[in-house]
Structures are given as structure tokens and as C-alpha cells.
Short mmCIF file of C-alpha atoms in Angstrom, two decimals:
data_model
loop_
_atom_site.label_atom_id
_atom_site.label_comp_id
_atom_site.label_asym_id
_atom_site.label_seq_id
_atom_site.Cartn_x
_atom_site.Cartn_y
_atom_site.Cartn_z
CA MET R 9 118.98 22.58 51.45
CA ARG R 10 118.26 24.02 54.91
CA ASN R 11 115.33 26.09 56.07
CA LEU R 12 116.07 28.68 58.76
CA LEU R 13 113.53 30.46 60.96
CA LEU R 14 114.66 33.92 62.08
CA ARG R 15 112.96 35.95 64.81
CA LEU R 16 113.40 39.71 64.39
CA MET R 17 112.75 42.86 66.38
CA TYR R 18 112.54 46.14 64.48
CA ASN R 19 111.72 49.79 64.82
CA GLY R 20 109.60 50.40 61.71
CA THR R 21 109.84 54.21 61.73
CA ALA R 22 112.27 54.42 58.81
CA TYR R 23 110.67 51.64 56.73
CA HIS R 24 107.84 51.29 54.25
CA GLY R 25 106.66 48.19 56.07
CA TRP R 26 107.97 44.66 55.69
CA GLN R 27 107.38 43.72 52.09
CA VAL R 28 109.72 44.75 49.25
CA GLN R 29 108.15 47.46 47.12
CA PRO R 30 109.36 49.92 44.51
CA ASN R 31 108.71 53.17 46.43
CA GLY R 32 110.90 52.93 49.48
CA ILE R 33 113.14 50.82 51.62
CA THR R 34 111.51 47.95 53.49
CA VAL R 35 112.57 45.65 56.31
CA GLN R 36 112.54 42.64 53.97
CA GLU R 37 114.92 44.39 51.59
CA ALA R 38 117.27 45.46 54.40
CA LEU R 39 117.31 41.89 55.70
CA GLN R 40 117.90 40.40 52.25
CA ASP R 41 120.79 42.85 51.79
CA ALA R 42 122.29 41.68 55.10
CA VAL R 43 121.81 38.01 54.23
CA GLU R 44 123.49 38.60 50.88
CA LYS R 45 126.51 40.12 52.63
CA ILE R 46 126.88 37.04 54.83
CA PHE R 47 125.95 34.30 52.35
CA GLY R 48 127.42 35.85 49.23
CA VAL R 49 124.22 35.12 47.33
CA ARG R 50 120.82 36.79 47.45
CA GLU R 51 118.21 34.54 49.09
CA ASN R 52 114.50 35.15 49.30
CA VAL R 53 113.20 35.78 52.82
CA THR R 54 109.57 34.85 53.53
CA GLY R 55 107.82 36.91 56.22
CA CYS R 56 104.99 35.90 58.57
CA SER R 57 102.93 38.93 57.56
CA ARG R 58 103.13 42.32 55.95
CA THR R 59 103.45 45.16 58.37
CA ASP R 60 102.60 48.71 57.30
CA SER R 61 104.82 51.76 57.05
CA GLY R 62 105.85 52.93 60.50
CA VAL R 63 104.61 49.78 62.27
CA HIS R 64 107.06 48.03 64.63
CA ALA R 65 107.81 44.47 65.68
CA ASN R 66 108.89 43.03 69.01
CA ASP R 67 108.69 39.64 67.34
CA PHE R 68 108.54 39.08 63.60
CA CYS R 69 109.25 35.72 62.01
CA CYS R 70 110.61 34.86 58.60
CA ASN R 71 112.23 31.86 56.96
CA ILE R 72 115.09 31.50 54.50
CA ARG R 73 115.85 28.43 52.41
CA THR R 74 119.59 28.23 51.83
CA GLU R 75 122.49 25.91 51.06
CA ASN R 76 124.70 27.88 53.45
CA PRO R 77 125.97 25.69 56.32
CA ILE R 78 126.54 28.54 58.81
CA ASP R 79 125.90 27.76 62.48
CA CYS R 80 122.66 29.40 63.71
CA TYR R 81 124.25 31.17 66.68
CA ARG R 82 126.99 32.63 64.49
CA LEU R 83 124.40 33.71 61.92
CA VAL R 84 122.61 35.84 64.54
CA ALA R 85 125.83 37.69 65.43
CA ALA R 86 126.88 38.04 61.78
CA LEU R 87 123.52 39.47 60.68
CA ASN R 88 123.35 41.87 63.63
CA ALA R 89 126.80 43.16 62.76
CA VAL R 90 125.72 44.18 59.24
CA LEU R 91 122.04 45.09 59.78
CA PRO R 92 121.13 48.73 60.47
CA ASP R 93 120.62 49.60 64.18
CA ASP R 94 116.83 49.60 63.85
CA ILE R 95 116.61 45.92 62.88
CA SER R 96 117.81 43.08 65.11
CA VAL R 97 117.84 39.31 64.73
CA LYS R 98 116.90 37.73 68.06
CA SER R 99 117.38 34.09 67.11
CA ALA R 100 117.84 31.65 64.26
CA GLU R 101 116.93 27.96 64.23
CA GLU R 102 116.72 25.20 61.69
CA VAL R 103 113.16 24.11 60.88
CA PRO R 104 111.69 21.41 58.60
CA PHE R 105 112.06 22.15 54.91
CA ASP R 106 108.30 22.61 54.37
CA PHE R 107 107.95 25.16 57.20
CA HIS R 108 106.55 28.48 55.91
CA ALA R 109 106.63 31.58 58.15
CA ARG R 110 103.17 32.69 57.03
CA TYR R 111 101.23 29.49 56.34
CA ASN R 112 102.42 27.66 59.46
CA CYS R 113 101.46 30.53 61.75
CA VAL R 114 98.73 29.50 64.21
CA SER R 115 98.14 32.95 65.71
CA LYS R 116 99.72 36.35 66.08
CA GLN R 117 99.46 38.90 68.82
CA TYR R 118 99.70 42.63 68.24
CA VAL R 119 100.03 45.28 70.91
CA TYR R 120 98.90 48.84 70.30
CA LYS R 121 100.52 51.44 72.57
CA VAL R 122 98.84 54.72 73.56
CA TRP R 123 100.70 57.39 75.54
CA ASN R 124 97.81 58.72 77.58
CA THR R 125 98.60 61.97 79.36
CA ASN R 126 98.61 65.65 78.49
CA TYR R 127 102.35 66.01 77.81
CA LYS R 128 104.36 64.30 75.07
CA ASN R 129 106.87 61.55 75.90
CA PRO R 130 110.32 62.13 74.30
CA PHE R 131 111.02 58.38 74.50
CA LEU R 132 107.86 57.40 72.61
CA GLU R 133 108.10 59.68 69.61
CA ASN R 134 107.07 57.53 66.60
CA ARG R 135 106.56 54.66 69.05
CA ALA R 136 103.07 55.29 70.44
CA TRP R 137 99.89 57.26 69.73
CA HIS R 138 99.82 60.33 71.95
CA TYR R 139 96.17 60.58 73.01
CA LYS R 140 95.66 63.22 75.70
CA ASN R 141 92.18 62.59 77.13
CA LYS R 142 92.27 60.13 80.00
CA LEU R 143 91.09 56.68 78.90
CA ASP R 144 89.18 54.31 81.20
CA GLU R 145 91.05 51.09 80.51
CA ALA R 146 88.66 48.88 82.51
CA PHE R 147 85.68 50.16 80.51
CA LEU R 148 87.54 49.79 77.21
CA ASN R 149 88.64 46.28 78.16
CA GLU R 150 85.01 45.34 78.82
CA GLN R 151 83.89 46.84 75.49
CA ALA R 152 86.73 45.09 73.62
CA GLN R 153 85.36 41.65 74.59
CA GLN R 154 82.78 42.11 71.82
CA PHE R 155 85.60 41.53 69.33
CA VAL R 156 86.40 38.07 70.70
CA GLY R 157 85.05 35.24 68.55
CA THR R 158 84.84 34.12 64.94
CA TYR R 159 83.25 36.77 62.74
CA ASP R 160 83.39 38.34 59.33
CA PHE R 161 85.46 41.42 60.21
CA LYS R 162 84.88 43.24 56.89
CA ALA R 163 83.75 46.36 58.78
CA PHE R 164 87.22 46.44 60.37
CA CYS R 165 89.20 46.22 57.13
CA SER R 166 90.46 49.19 55.14
CA SER R 167 89.35 49.42 51.55
CA GLY R 168 92.10 48.58 49.11
CA SER R 169 92.51 45.10 50.52
CA SER R 170 92.20 42.32 47.99
CA VAL R 171 91.49 39.60 50.57
CA GLU R 172 88.33 37.65 49.77
CA ASP R 173 87.76 35.71 52.98
CA THR R 174 87.32 38.29 55.73
CA VAL R 175 86.38 35.83 58.48
CA ARG R 176 88.87 35.78 61.34
CA THR R 177 88.95 34.40 64.88
CA VAL R 178 89.96 36.86 67.58
CA LYS R 179 91.20 34.71 70.44
CA SER R 180 91.67 37.41 73.05
CA PHE R 181 91.61 41.16 73.47
CA SER R 182 92.77 42.97 76.59
CA VAL R 183 93.24 46.62 77.45
CA GLU R 184 95.65 47.36 80.27
CA ARG R 185 97.17 50.46 81.84
CA ASN R 186 100.84 50.72 82.80
CA GLY R 187 101.29 54.18 84.33
CA ASP R 188 100.56 56.67 81.56
CA GLU R 189 100.61 53.99 78.86
CA VAL R 190 97.47 52.16 77.76
CA LEU R 191 98.17 48.90 75.95
CA PHE R 192 95.74 47.06 73.68
CA PHE R 193 96.67 43.37 73.21
CA VAL R 194 94.90 41.46 70.42
CA GLU R 195 95.51 37.84 69.46
CA ALA R 196 93.90 36.30 66.37
CA ASP R 197 94.47 33.55 63.84
CA GLY R 198 94.96 36.29 61.25
CA PHE R 199 94.34 39.98 60.69
CA LEU R 200 92.77 42.00 57.89
CA TYR R 201 94.34 45.16 56.48
CA ASN R 202 94.43 47.78 59.30
CA MET R 203 92.19 45.58 61.47
CA VAL R 204 93.92 46.26 64.80
CA ARG R 205 94.20 49.99 64.11
CA ILE R 206 90.47 50.23 63.26
CA MET R 207 89.55 48.20 66.37
CA VAL R 208 91.62 50.54 68.55
CA GLY R 209 90.20 53.61 66.79
CA SER R 210 86.68 52.29 67.40
CA LEU R 211 87.32 51.75 71.11
CA ILE R 212 88.69 55.29 71.34
CA GLU R 213 85.52 56.55 69.61
CA ILE R 214 83.39 54.76 72.21
CA SER R 215 85.29 56.71 74.87
CA GLU R 216 84.54 59.89 72.87
CA ASN R 217 80.82 58.98 72.63
CA LYS R 218 81.09 58.95 68.84
CA ILE R 219 80.26 55.25 68.83
CA GLU R 220 77.60 53.98 71.24
CA LYS R 221 78.81 51.53 73.85
CA ASP R 222 77.84 47.85 73.50
CA LYS R 223 77.35 48.32 69.74
CA LEU R 224 80.60 46.83 68.41
CA LEU R 225 78.98 43.47 67.72
CA ASP R 226 76.27 45.22 65.68
CA ILE R 227 78.99 47.02 63.73
CA ILE R 228 80.84 43.75 63.08
CA LYS R 229 77.59 42.17 61.83
CA SER R 230 76.79 45.18 59.62
CA GLY R 231 79.96 44.59 57.61
CA ASP R 232 80.01 48.36 57.05
CA ARG R 233 83.41 50.03 57.39
CA ASN R 234 81.68 53.41 57.75
CA LEU R 235 80.09 52.39 61.05
CA ALA R 236 83.43 51.49 62.65
CA GLY R 237 85.79 54.12 64.06
CA ARG R 238 88.77 55.85 62.52
CA THR R 239 92.08 54.07 61.86
CA ALA R 240 94.49 54.67 64.76
CA PRO R 241 97.91 55.93 63.55
CA PRO R 242 100.58 53.35 62.63
CA GLN R 243 103.30 54.31 65.10
CA GLY R 244 101.48 52.74 68.08
CA LEU R 245 101.33 49.28 66.53
CA TYR R 246 103.76 46.43 67.29
CA LEU R 247 103.63 42.84 66.10
CA ASN R 248 104.28 41.30 69.51
CA LYS R 249 104.19 37.47 69.28
CA VAL R 250 104.08 34.96 66.46
CA ASN R 251 102.83 31.54 67.48
CA TYR R 252 103.54 28.35 65.54
CA GLY R 253 101.74 26.14 68.03
CA GLU R 254 104.92 24.62 69.48
CA ASP R 255 103.69 24.96 73.06
CA MET V 13 107.81 88.10 90.86
CA ARG V 14 106.79 84.43 90.61
CA ASN V 15 108.91 81.34 90.94
CA LEU V 16 107.88 78.35 88.79
CA LEU V 17 108.99 74.75 89.24
CA LEU V 18 109.02 72.76 85.98
CA ARG V 19 109.36 68.99 85.78
CA LEU V 20 110.92 67.77 82.52
CA MET V 21 111.47 64.50 80.70
CA TYR V 22 114.15 64.39 78.03
CA ASN V 23 116.06 62.12 75.72
CA GLY V 24 119.62 63.37 76.14
CA THR V 25 121.08 61.71 73.02
CA ALA V 26 121.33 64.93 71.01
CA TYR V 27 122.49 67.14 73.90
CA HIS V 28 125.74 68.06 75.59
CA GLY V 29 124.10 67.54 78.96
CA TRP V 30 121.95 70.03 80.86
CA GLN V 31 124.15 73.02 81.50
CA VAL V 32 124.76 75.77 78.92
CA GLN V 33 128.25 75.52 77.48
CA PRO V 34 130.10 76.94 74.50
CA ASN V 35 130.73 73.69 72.60
CA GLY V 36 127.31 72.33 71.84
CA ILE V 37 123.59 72.57 72.38
CA THR V 38 122.33 71.73 75.86
CA VAL V 39 118.92 71.03 77.36
CA GLN V 40 119.09 74.23 79.44
CA GLU V 41 119.69 76.29 76.32
CA ALA V 42 116.85 74.60 74.40
CA LEU V 43 114.51 75.22 77.33
CA GLN V 44 115.60 78.86 77.69
CA ASP V 45 114.97 79.32 73.94
CA ALA V 46 111.46 77.90 74.36
CA VAL V 47 110.75 80.06 77.42
CA GLU V 48 111.93 83.12 75.51
CA LYS V 49 109.48 82.33 72.70
CA ILE V 50 106.58 82.17 75.16
CA PHE V 51 107.56 84.98 77.55
CA GLY V 52 109.14 87.35 75.03
CA VAL V 53 112.15 87.81 77.35
CA ARG V 54 115.05 85.50 78.12
CA GLU V 55 114.84 84.15 81.68
CA ASN V 56 117.46 82.14 83.50
CA VAL V 57 116.44 78.55 84.25
CA THR V 58 118.05 76.87 87.28
CA GLY V 59 118.45 73.09 87.08
CA CYS V 60 118.48 70.52 89.90
CA SER V 61 121.76 69.05 88.67
CA ARG V 62 124.05 68.86 85.69
CA THR V 63 123.57 65.80 83.58
CA ASP V 64 126.29 64.64 81.19
CA SER V 65 126.26 64.37 77.42
CA GLY V 66 123.94 61.59 76.31
CA VAL V 67 122.36 61.10 79.76
CA HIS V 68 118.54 61.09 79.91
CA ALA V 69 115.89 62.23 82.39
CA ASN V 70 112.53 60.74 83.27
CA ASP V 71 112.24 63.50 85.84
CA PHE V 72 114.38 66.63 85.88
CA CYS V 73 113.45 69.73 87.88
CA CYS V 74 114.25 73.36 87.27
CA ASN V 75 112.89 76.68 88.42
CA ILE V 76 112.33 79.99 86.64
CA ARG V 77 111.78 83.35 88.30
CA THR V 78 109.55 85.47 86.10
CA GLU V 79 107.09 88.37 86.06
CA ASN V 80 104.99 86.54 83.45
CA PRO V 81 101.47 85.82 84.77
CA ILE V 82 100.78 82.81 82.50
CA ASP V 83 98.63 80.05 83.98
CA CYS V 84 100.76 76.95 84.81
CA TYR V 85 98.63 74.48 82.86
CA ARG V 86 98.74 76.68 79.76
CA LEU V 87 102.51 77.12 80.17
CA VAL V 88 103.03 73.33 79.92
CA ALA V 89 101.10 73.15 76.63
CA ALA V 90 102.78 76.29 75.24
CA LEU V 91 106.30 75.06 76.04
CA ASN V 92 105.64 71.58 74.64
CA ALA V 93 104.41 73.15 71.42
CA VAL V 94 107.70 74.97 70.86
CA LEU V 95 110.23 72.57 72.44
CA PRO V 96 111.96 69.97 70.25
CA ASP V 97 110.41 66.47 70.35
CA ASP V 98 113.14 65.12 72.61
CA ILE V 99 112.32 67.47 75.51
CA SER V 100 108.96 67.53 77.27
CA VAL V 101 107.57 69.57 80.16
CA LYS V 102 105.49 67.28 82.39
CA SER V 103 104.20 69.91 84.82
CA ALA V 104 104.60 73.46 86.10
CA GLU V 105 103.66 74.78 89.51
CA GLU V 106 104.18 77.96 91.48
CA VAL V 107 106.60 77.57 94.41
CA PRO V 108 107.82 79.96 97.14
CA PHE V 109 110.14 82.65 95.86
CA ASP V 110 113.18 81.30 97.72
CA PHE V 111 112.77 77.77 96.31
CA HIS V 112 115.91 76.66 94.41
CA ALA V 113 115.80 73.53 92.23
CA ARG V 114 119.27 72.45 93.32
CA TYR V 115 119.63 73.61 96.94
CA ASN V 116 116.16 72.50 98.04
CA CYS V 117 116.63 69.00 96.66
CA VAL V 118 116.52 66.39 99.44
CA SER V 119 117.45 63.40 97.30
CA LYS V 120 117.61 62.21 93.73
CA GLN V 121 117.18 58.78 92.25
CA TYR V 122 118.97 57.62 89.11
CA VAL V 123 118.25 54.47 87.17
CA TYR V 124 120.89 52.83 85.00
CA LYS V 125 119.53 50.55 82.26
CA VAL V 126 121.43 47.57 80.84
CA TRP V 127 120.11 45.58 77.86
CA ASN V 128 121.38 42.16 78.84
CA THR V 129 121.14 39.63 76.06
CA ASN V 130 123.20 38.61 73.06
CA TYR V 131 121.26 40.56 70.40
CA LYS V 132 120.87 44.35 70.16
CA ASN V 133 117.51 46.02 70.88
CA PRO V 134 116.43 48.46 68.14
CA PHE V 135 114.26 50.32 70.66
CA LEU V 136 117.12 50.89 73.11
CA GLU V 137 119.78 52.29 70.81
CA ASN V 138 121.36 55.20 72.74
CA ARG V 139 119.01 54.37 75.62
CA ALA V 140 120.76 51.53 77.42
CA TRP V 141 124.14 49.85 77.74
CA HIS V 142 124.15 46.68 75.65
CA TYR V 143 126.04 44.19 77.83
CA LYS V 144 125.87 40.66 76.43
CA ASN V 145 127.06 38.36 79.22
CA LYS V 146 124.21 37.28 81.44
CA LEU V 147 124.19 39.22 84.73
CA ASP V 148 123.07 37.71 88.04
CA GLU V 149 120.85 40.51 89.33
CA ALA V 150 120.31 38.94 92.77
CA PHE V 151 124.07 38.66 93.34
CA LEU V 152 124.69 42.21 92.08
CA ASN V 153 121.88 43.52 94.27
CA GLU V 154 123.52 41.90 97.30
CA GLN V 155 126.93 43.36 96.39
CA ALA V 156 125.42 46.81 95.80
CA GLN V 157 124.28 47.06 99.43
CA GLN V 158 127.90 47.91 100.30
CA PHE V 159 127.28 51.33 98.71
CA VAL V 160 124.43 52.18 101.10
CA GLY V 161 125.45 54.58 103.86
CA THR V 162 127.32 57.85 104.42
CA TYR V 163 130.85 57.69 103.04
CA ASP V 164 133.51 59.69 101.29
CA PHE V 165 132.88 58.46 97.72
CA LYS V 166 136.08 59.97 96.25
CA ALA V 167 136.99 56.58 94.73
CA PHE V 168 133.75 56.78 92.74
CA CYS V 169 134.31 60.24 91.30
CA SER V 170 135.95 60.99 87.96
CA SER V 171 138.97 63.22 88.00
CA GLY V 172 138.27 66.68 86.67
CA SER V 173 135.64 67.34 89.32
CA SER V 174 136.21 70.46 91.38
CA VAL V 175 133.96 69.37 94.25
CA GLU V 176 135.74 69.56 97.62
CA ASP V 177 133.34 67.71 99.88
CA THR V 178 133.06 64.20 98.48
CA VAL V 179 130.95 62.75 101.32
CA ARG V 180 127.50 61.59 100.19
CA THR V 181 124.73 59.48 101.68
CA VAL V 182 123.46 56.67 99.49
CA LYS V 183 119.95 55.94 100.78
CA SER V 184 119.20 52.87 98.69
CA PHE V 185 120.58 50.79 95.85
CA SER V 186 118.66 48.02 94.13
CA VAL V 187 119.38 45.87 91.11
CA GLU V 188 116.35 44.33 89.40
CA ARG V 189 115.70 42.34 86.25
CA ASN V 190 112.76 43.02 83.93
CA GLY V 191 112.99 40.43 81.15
CA ASP V 192 116.23 41.17 79.28
CA GLU V 193 116.71 44.53 81.01
CA VAL V 194 118.71 44.88 84.21
CA LEU V 195 117.95 48.09 86.11
CA PHE V 196 120.20 49.67 88.75
CA PHE V 197 118.28 52.13 91.00
CA VAL V 198 120.35 54.43 93.24
CA GLU V 199 119.00 57.11 95.56
CA ALA V 200 121.30 59.55 97.35
CA ASP V 201 121.29 63.03 98.82
CA GLY V 202 123.72 64.00 96.08
CA PHE V 203 126.04 62.49 93.50
CA LEU V 204 129.64 63.09 92.52
CA TYR V 205 130.82 63.41 88.91
CA ASN V 206 130.14 60.04 87.15
CA MET V 207 129.39 58.41 90.53
CA VAL V 208 126.48 56.22 89.36
CA ARG V 209 128.29 55.18 86.20
CA ILE V 210 131.42 54.16 88.17
CA MET V 211 129.28 52.27 90.71
CA VAL V 212 127.55 50.35 87.90
CA GLY V 213 130.87 49.74 86.14
CA SER V 214 132.31 48.37 89.40
CA LEU V 215 129.39 45.98 89.90
CA ILE V 216 129.84 44.76 86.34
CA GLU V 217 133.55 44.20 87.07
CA ILE V 218 132.62 42.09 90.09
CA SER V 219 130.55 39.91 87.75
CA GLU V 220 133.62 39.72 85.47
CA ASN V 221 135.87 38.74 88.41
CA LYS V 222 137.97 41.84 87.79
CA ILE V 223 136.99 43.18 91.20
CA GLU V 224 136.76 40.76 94.12
CA LYS V 225 133.31 40.34 95.63
CA ASP V 226 132.61 41.91 99.05
CA LYS V 227 135.44 44.42 98.50
CA LEU V 228 133.43 47.50 97.51
CA LEU V 229 133.50 48.91 101.04
CA ASP V 230 137.31 48.57 101.08
CA ILE V 231 137.44 50.41 97.74
CA ILE V 232 135.22 53.20 99.10
CA LYS V 233 137.47 53.51 102.14
CA SER V 234 140.64 53.54 100.00
CA GLY V 235 139.50 56.74 98.28
CA ASP V 236 141.41 55.47 95.24
CA ARG V 237 139.65 55.87 91.90
CA ASN V 238 142.02 53.30 90.36
CA LEU V 239 140.64 50.52 92.54
CA ALA V 240 137.05 51.07 91.42
CA GLY V 241 135.71 49.78 88.10
CA ARG V 242 135.40 51.42 84.73
CA THR V 243 132.83 54.14 84.02
CA ALA V 244 129.70 52.65 82.43
CA PRO V 245 128.68 54.45 79.21
CA PRO V 246 126.37 57.48 79.48
CA GLN V 247 123.44 56.26 77.38
CA GLY V 248 122.18 53.88 80.08
CA LEU V 249 121.76 56.61 82.70
CA TYR V 250 118.45 58.35 83.54
CA LEU V 251 117.74 60.87 86.27
CA ASN V 252 114.56 59.19 87.49
CA LYS V 253 113.15 61.08 90.51
CA VAL V 254 113.88 64.39 92.20
CA ASN V 255 112.64 64.63 95.74
CA TYR V 256 112.00 67.91 97.57
CA GLY V 257 110.73 66.26 100.72
CA GLU V 258 107.10 67.16 100.15
CA ASP V 259 105.87 63.71 101.11
#
């Protein structure tokens, strides 16, 4: 029995997130369909995380345990030939049998993309949050440093989550401008439900004077979701890097 | 009577190019429809160039002569509210009455985007040429310098063009890599039909050893379309900058 690690890139616009569910098509289901076409049997694919409806991935990892002897390079081409255009397999490699895409993950980085000018961008429809008021990325970057550290991030978790341990370690947070795009990069050992989107929404609310500056740490410590900002929309969010501690 | 210069950005995937034609919807027609909704009368919109089916624009200029007194900033918002999502107006400004978007143009820059790795990119479908064999951007950049200068570019013009004067001045040509993207930037005082796409296709054929290196100048001088390379596909091409010599 082999264990294969696949790295994917996908445009999540058409999908109800990663995880198979009864109400709509998901990336996991589309991938399992493609794997079934190649392998002739349906294999379970284990993802590194759930992503929400409309969320994208520049790098998403999953593993498949299979008896199929196919060469990894050929598997990439074969899967890409049968997958829909909005899902791509970037690479496949054989990993130890006990490797698990979620449990072995050391950290993940998300990037949240804001299109920050008065006019819409035809190339970023469903791929960024169009926020018209000019953001001060240096100020937001400074404010975002309050998120870095090990805290109970319950105040930055949407209700409806069943997770019990809400302590996470945010390793880094940076806010950068690239022309009219403002990019929020967050790396952590794990993320709560909607955590990045609520962090971004809270930073935006600081810029709107709805949340006082230098108060994010107080909000974290309050554990009160109502004190944090609104949830930024899904289409700006990309899972950007999945780190298994190889380097 | 006022004369307004609009700067547009559009995703050309769904359009039969810029110019109104009987066989399909064009960007010019969509814009004229939007202008008619705002102004209440149909005005003619003059574009800086024709772009082909499936070609995009990061910057496309056009002018409209109108009696309508609308404020330019409000016009941008009003047009963006009624235009389809794949066309955006970036700015509007009043220009002298004799200004003509095409005749006053001093130079234009196109960028041609190649996605250059073995797997497809779900975010660049219809937005780049997927070319799998690794390109040497430094070598192609060196070869591309043969295009710079004032020449009769007849060999780099598709048949079917009715243009008589095929002399153009290419001001600069650079080939750059950005991760797995290879970008071809070309600035000229004007372009012949499919000129950028044939130039890019010829550079690719040098990398494939189908065209000998250091022979592009001979091909230009031959005036023979058959000696140049194939026409690169339209979806990689973006009109990137339109220069009216203001700076």
C-alpha cells in the first residue's frame, strides 16, 4: 500500500468548500471523481483542512492511500487531464504510510486579497474583496502584530464551530501593498472557523474607526466574538502554503 | 460639446474584440450600451485600437464626445454600476475637443503572459498561454532585442490586414520571469495585425529550435510571413499601457 501526497491549486468559486457534503459539489468530491477515473476504484482523499465555500487555494495538500502503482509524474498529468479547469494538481510524491495531510501539518499560511481602489477589477471578480476606501497598509501591518503569539482566539471564531480547544499560535502576520492590491499574510499552527476572515474584518474596522486602535489584544483576551470585527467575505481568501516542516 | 477620455480594464474572454461587428458582442458595443443607459442617448465611442477576440486590456483608452454635463468621477461610478463585471472604467477626464484616442496615441505597450510549468493554473484559464516546456527568459530577452528599431514588420503581420504602411518602431521589448509566469513586454508606436502574437510565437520557436537563433532580423528584412513563427494564442495578450505623451 502506498501513500501519495498531492499538492493542489484551485479556484473555489464554484465549490462548496473542500469537504464532501450533501448540499453541493466540493473540491474533495471532484478530486475523488478524478482519482476514480484514473485508478478504477474510489479512494478516500484526506485534506489538510476544510476550506469554506468560495475560498481558494494556491497550495492545498491531501493524501491518498492506494494500491495503484502509477508513477507520480504521470499521475499529475492524468489527473489534470480529467479534473475540471478550476482544479489543478501541482505535484504528487510518495510519503511514509503514516503521513496524514492534516495531522502532520506544522503550519499553514493564508493570504487574504483586497482590491483597494474605487473601480472594480474584471480580473479579480470572485477572487478578492473589493474595498474602495484607501487602506493604510503600514498602519494595518503595525496593528496586525497584536495577533502574533499563542492565545485563545475564541473571539475570532464564528459560532457554529464545534472545536473545543481554541488556542492557536499565530507565527506571523504581515500586511503589504502591491499596487492597488492589499495582501494580508497570516501563518499559524492552525486556524479556527473563519479566523482569518474575522481578523481581516477587524483590521478593516480599525481603519474605519469602528474598533479602537491598539485594542486587538484586549479583544483576544475578552474571548468575545461580538467585540471583534465583521467577517470579511470568502472570495478574498486563499490557502497559500502548507508546511510539513521539511525545511 | 465635451470630449471625455475613459481608461478601461477588461477581460476579453467573452468578447469578439473591441470593435462593433455583426457577428458577436464586442467591448465597444457593451460600453456604448452602458453610456446610453447613463446619458439617455447613444454616443459613439472611439477606441485607441482594435483588440482581437479573447484579448484582454489592463489599460484601454477611448474618447466620447457628448453634451452631457456629468461630473467625471460620478461618470466612472455610474458606468461601473451598469457595465458587465468583465469591463471596468478606471477613470474619466475631460480632454481637448480635438483629442482622438487613436490618432493622438504616441505609443502602446502590450504584455503577453505565458504560464510556464507542467501543470495548468486554475486562475489563468483564458488569461495566459499554457506552455509546458521550460523557457529560458534571459536567452529569449536577448533574442527579442532584434525586434527593437524601425522596420517594415510585414513578416510579422497576419494576412487579411488591409494596412498599407507596415513600418513600425518597436521602442522596447523585454522578457521577464515572475515565478512560473513568463511575461513578454513590447512597446511600439503602433502594431500590425497579430504582430505581438507572431513575435512571441517566433521567440517560442527559437526556443524549440524551429527558428535559428540570431535570425529574427533576417526574417524581418525578408518581409516573408512564412519565415516567422506561429501566432501565439489570443488569451495571453493584454493591452497594458496607452501613452499620449503627457509625461
